[in-house]
Coordinates of N, CA and C in Angstrom, one line a residue:
M101 N -16.9 4.1 -2.0 CA -15.4 3.5 -2.2 C -14.4 3.7 -3.4
A102 N -15.8 4.1 -4.3 CA -14.7 4.2 -5.2 C -13.6 4.8 -5.5
G103 N -13.4 6.3 -4.7 CA -12.6 7.3 -4.3 C -11.4 6.6 -3.5
F104 N -11.8 5.8 -2.3 CA -10.6 5.1 -1.5 C -10.2 4.0 -2.3
L105 N -11.0 3.2 -3.0 CA -10.0 2.1 -4.2 C -9.4 3.3 -5.2
E106 N -9.1 4.4 -5.8 CA -9.0 4.6 -6.7 C -7.5 5.8 -6.7
Q107 N -7.0 5.5 -4.6 CA -6.2 5.5 -4.4 C -4.7 4.8 -3.9
I108 N -5.8 3.5 -4.3 CA -4.6 2.1 -4.5 C -3.7 2.5 -5.4
E109 N -4.1 2.3 -6.8 CA -3.4 1.7 -7.5 C -1.9 2.8 -8.0
P110 N -2.5 4.1 -7.9 CA -1.5 5.6 -7.6 C -0.3 5.2 -6.9
L111 N -0.5 4.6 -5.3 CA -0.2 4.3 -4.3 C 0.7 3.4 -4.8
K112 N 0.5 1.9 -5.5 CA 1.2 0.7 -5.6 C 2.1 1.5 -6.5
Q113 N 2.5 1.9 -7.2 CA 3.0 2.5 -8.6 C 4.1 3.6 -8.0
A114 N 3.6 4.6 -7.6 CA 4.7 5.4 -6.5 C 5.4 4.2 -6.2
A115 N 5.6 3.4 -4.8 CA 6.4 2.3 -3.9 C 6.4 1.4 -4.8
L116 N 6.4 1.2 -6.6 CA 7.0 0.8 -7.3 C 8.7 1.4 -7.8
A117 N 7.8 2.2 -8.5 CA 8.9 3.4 -8.5 C 10.0 3.8 -7.7
E118 N 9.4 4.2 -6.3 CA 10.7 3.9 -5.3 C 11.8 2.9 -5.0
L119 N 11.5 1.7 -5.4 CA 11.4 0.7 -4.5 C 12.8 0.5 -6.2
R120 N 12.1 0.8 -7.3 CA 13.2 0.5 -8.6 C 14.9 1.2 -8.9
A121 N 13.9 2.7 -7.6 CA 15.3 3.4 -8.2 C 16.1 3.8 -6.6
A122 N 15.8 2.3 -6.4 CA 16.4 2.5 -4.7 C 17.9 2.6 -4.7
Q123 N 19.7 3.3 -4.5 CA 20.1 2.8 -5.6 C 21.4 2.3 -4.6
D124 N 20.6 1.4 -3.1 CA 21.5 0.3 -2.2 C 20.3 0.7 -1.1
L125 N 21.0 -0.8 -0.1 CA 20.2 -1.0 1.0 C 19.7 -0.4 1.1
A126 N 20.1 0.5 2.0 CA 19.7 1.8 3.2 C 18.7 2.4 2.0
A127 N 18.0 2.3 0.9 CA 17.5 3.6 0.0 C 16.0 2.2 0.6
L128 N 16.6 1.4 0.1 CA 14.8 0.4 -0.4 C 14.7 -0.1 0.9
E129 N 15.1 -0.3 1.6 CA 14.6 -0.1 3.6 C 14.1 1.1 4.4
Q130 N 14.1 2.4 3.1 CA 13.5 3.3 3.5 C 12.0 3.8 2.6
A131 N 11.8 3.0 1.5 CA 10.9 3.4 0.6 C 9.9 1.7 1.1
R132 N 10.4 0.8 1.8 CA 10.2 0.0 2.1 C 8.4 0.8 3.6
V133 N 9.4 0.8 3.8 CA 9.3 1.8 5.4 C 8.1 2.8 5.1
N134 N 8.6 3.7 4.2 CA 7.8 4.8 3.7 C 6.3 3.2 3.5
Y135 N 6.3 2.4 2.5 CA 4.7 2.0 2.0 C 3.8 1.0 3.2
L136 N 5.1 0.3 3.6 CA 4.3 -0.1 4.8 C 4.3 -1.1 6.0
G137 N 6.0 0.0 6.6 CA 5.7 0.2 7.5 C 4.3 0.3 8.5
A138 N 4.8 0.3 9.9 CA 3.8 0.7 11.5 C 3.4 1.9 10.6
H139 N 3.9 2.9 10.4 CA 3.1 4.3 9.7 C 3.4 4.2 8.2
G140 N 3.0 3.8 7.5 CA 2.9 3.6 6.1 C 1.7 4.3 5.4
K141 N 2.1 3.7 4.7 CA 0.9 4.9 2.9 C -0.1 3.5 3.3
F142 N 0.9 2.5 2.6 CA 0.0 1.0 2.7 C -1.0 0.9 4.5
T143 N -0.5 1.1 5.9 CA -1.1 1.2 6.7 C -1.9 1.9 6.9
G144 N -1.5 3.4 6.4 CA -2.5 4.1 6.7 C -3.8 3.9 6.0
L145 N -4.0 3.5 4.5 CA -4.7 3.0 4.6 C -5.9 2.1 4.9
M146 N -5.1 0.7 5.2 CA -5.4 -0.4 6.3 C -7.1 0.8 7.6
K147 N -5.6 1.6 7.6 CA -6.9 2.4 9.2 C -7.7 2.7 8.5
Q148 N -7.3 3.1 7.4 CA -9.4 3.9 7.3 C -10.1 2.9 6.4
L149 N -10.1 1.8 6.4 CA -11.1 0.9 6.4 C -12.4 0.9 7.0
S150 N -11.8 0.9 8.7 CA -12.8 1.7 9.6 C -14.1 2.9 9.2
S151 N -13.1 3.0 8.4 CA -15.2 4.2 7.9 C -15.4 4.0 7.2
L152 N -15.0 2.6 6.4 CA -15.4 2.8 5.0 C -17.1 1.4 5.8
P153 N -18.1 1.9 4.8 CA -19.5 0.3 4.1 C -18.7 -0.5 4.9
K154 N -19.5 -1.0 6.1 CA -19.3 -2.8 5.8 C -19.2 -3.8 5.0
E155 N -19.6 -3.2 4.3 CA -20.3 -4.4 2.4 C -19.1 -3.7 2.1
E156 N -18.0 -2.6 2.1 CA -17.1 -2.2 1.4 C -15.1 -2.7 1.2
K157 N -16.3 -2.8 3.3 CA -14.6 -3.4 3.9 C -14.4 -5.0 3.1
P158 N -14.1 -5.6 3.0 CA -13.9 -6.6 2.4 C -12.8 -7.1 1.1
V159 N -13.5 -5.8 0.0 CA -13.3 -5.9 -1.1 C -12.5 -4.9 -1.2
A160 N -12.2 -3.9 -0.4 CA -10.9 -2.9 0.0 C -10.0 -3.5 0.7
G161 N -9.9 -4.5 1.6 CA -9.2 -4.9 2.7 C -8.5 -6.4 1.4
K162 N -8.8 -6.6 0.6 CA -8.5 -7.3 -0.2 C -7.2 -7.1 -0.7
T163 N -8.3 -5.6 -1.7 CA -7.5 -5.0 -2.7 C -5.6 -5.1 -1.8
I164 N -5.7 -3.8 -0.7 CA -4.8 -3.7 -0.3 C -4.0 -5.0 0.0
N165 N -4.4 -5.7 0.9 CA -3.4 -7.0 0.9 C -2.4 -7.6 -0.9
T166 N -3.6 -7.7 -1.0 CA -2.6 -8.0 -2.6 C -1.6 -7.3 -2.8
V167 N -2.0 -5.5 -3.0 CA -0.6 -5.0 -3.8 C 0.1 -4.7 -2.5
K168 N 0.2 -5.3 -1.6 CA 1.2 -5.6 -0.3 C 1.9 -6.7 -0.5
G169 N 1.2 -7.2 -0.2 CA 2.1 -9.0 -1.4 C 2.6 -8.6 -2.4
E170 N 1.8 -7.8 -3.2 CA 2.8 -7.9 -4.7 C 4.0 -7.3 -4.3
L171 N 4.3 -6.2 -3.2 CA 5.6 -5.5 -2.5 C 6.4 -6.3 -2.7
E172 N 5.9 -6.7 -1.0 CA 6.6 -7.3 -0.7 C 7.4 -8.3 -1.2
A173 N 7.1 -8.7 -2.1 CA 7.2 -9.9 -2.9 C 8.5 -9.3 -4.1
G174 N 8.4 -7.8 -3.7 CA 9.3 -7.5 -5.1 C 10.6 -7.5 -4.0
L175 N 10.5 -7.1 -3.4 CA 11.7 -7.5 -1.8 C 12.6 -8.3 -2.4
G176 N 11.4 -9.3 -1.9 CA 12.4 -10.7 -1.3 C 13.5 -11.2 -2.5

C-alpha cells in the first residue's frame, strides 16, 4: 500500500499548484475537473481501491477523501 499512498501527496501538491495558478474561473473549473471530476485523478485513485488488500482499503480511502475535502474547501 505504501506505493499507493505515496501517489496521494504529490497529486495533492500538483492539484493545489494548478488551482493557485488558475487565472480565471474557466481555468479553476478545469483544474477542479482534472482532479475531482468524474474522470479526475482522485476519482481514479478511488477506483483503484478495489485492487488493494481489504485491510488497507479503509486507510487509503480515508486519506483520499481527506485530501479531496481539503481541495474542495480550497475551491469554496
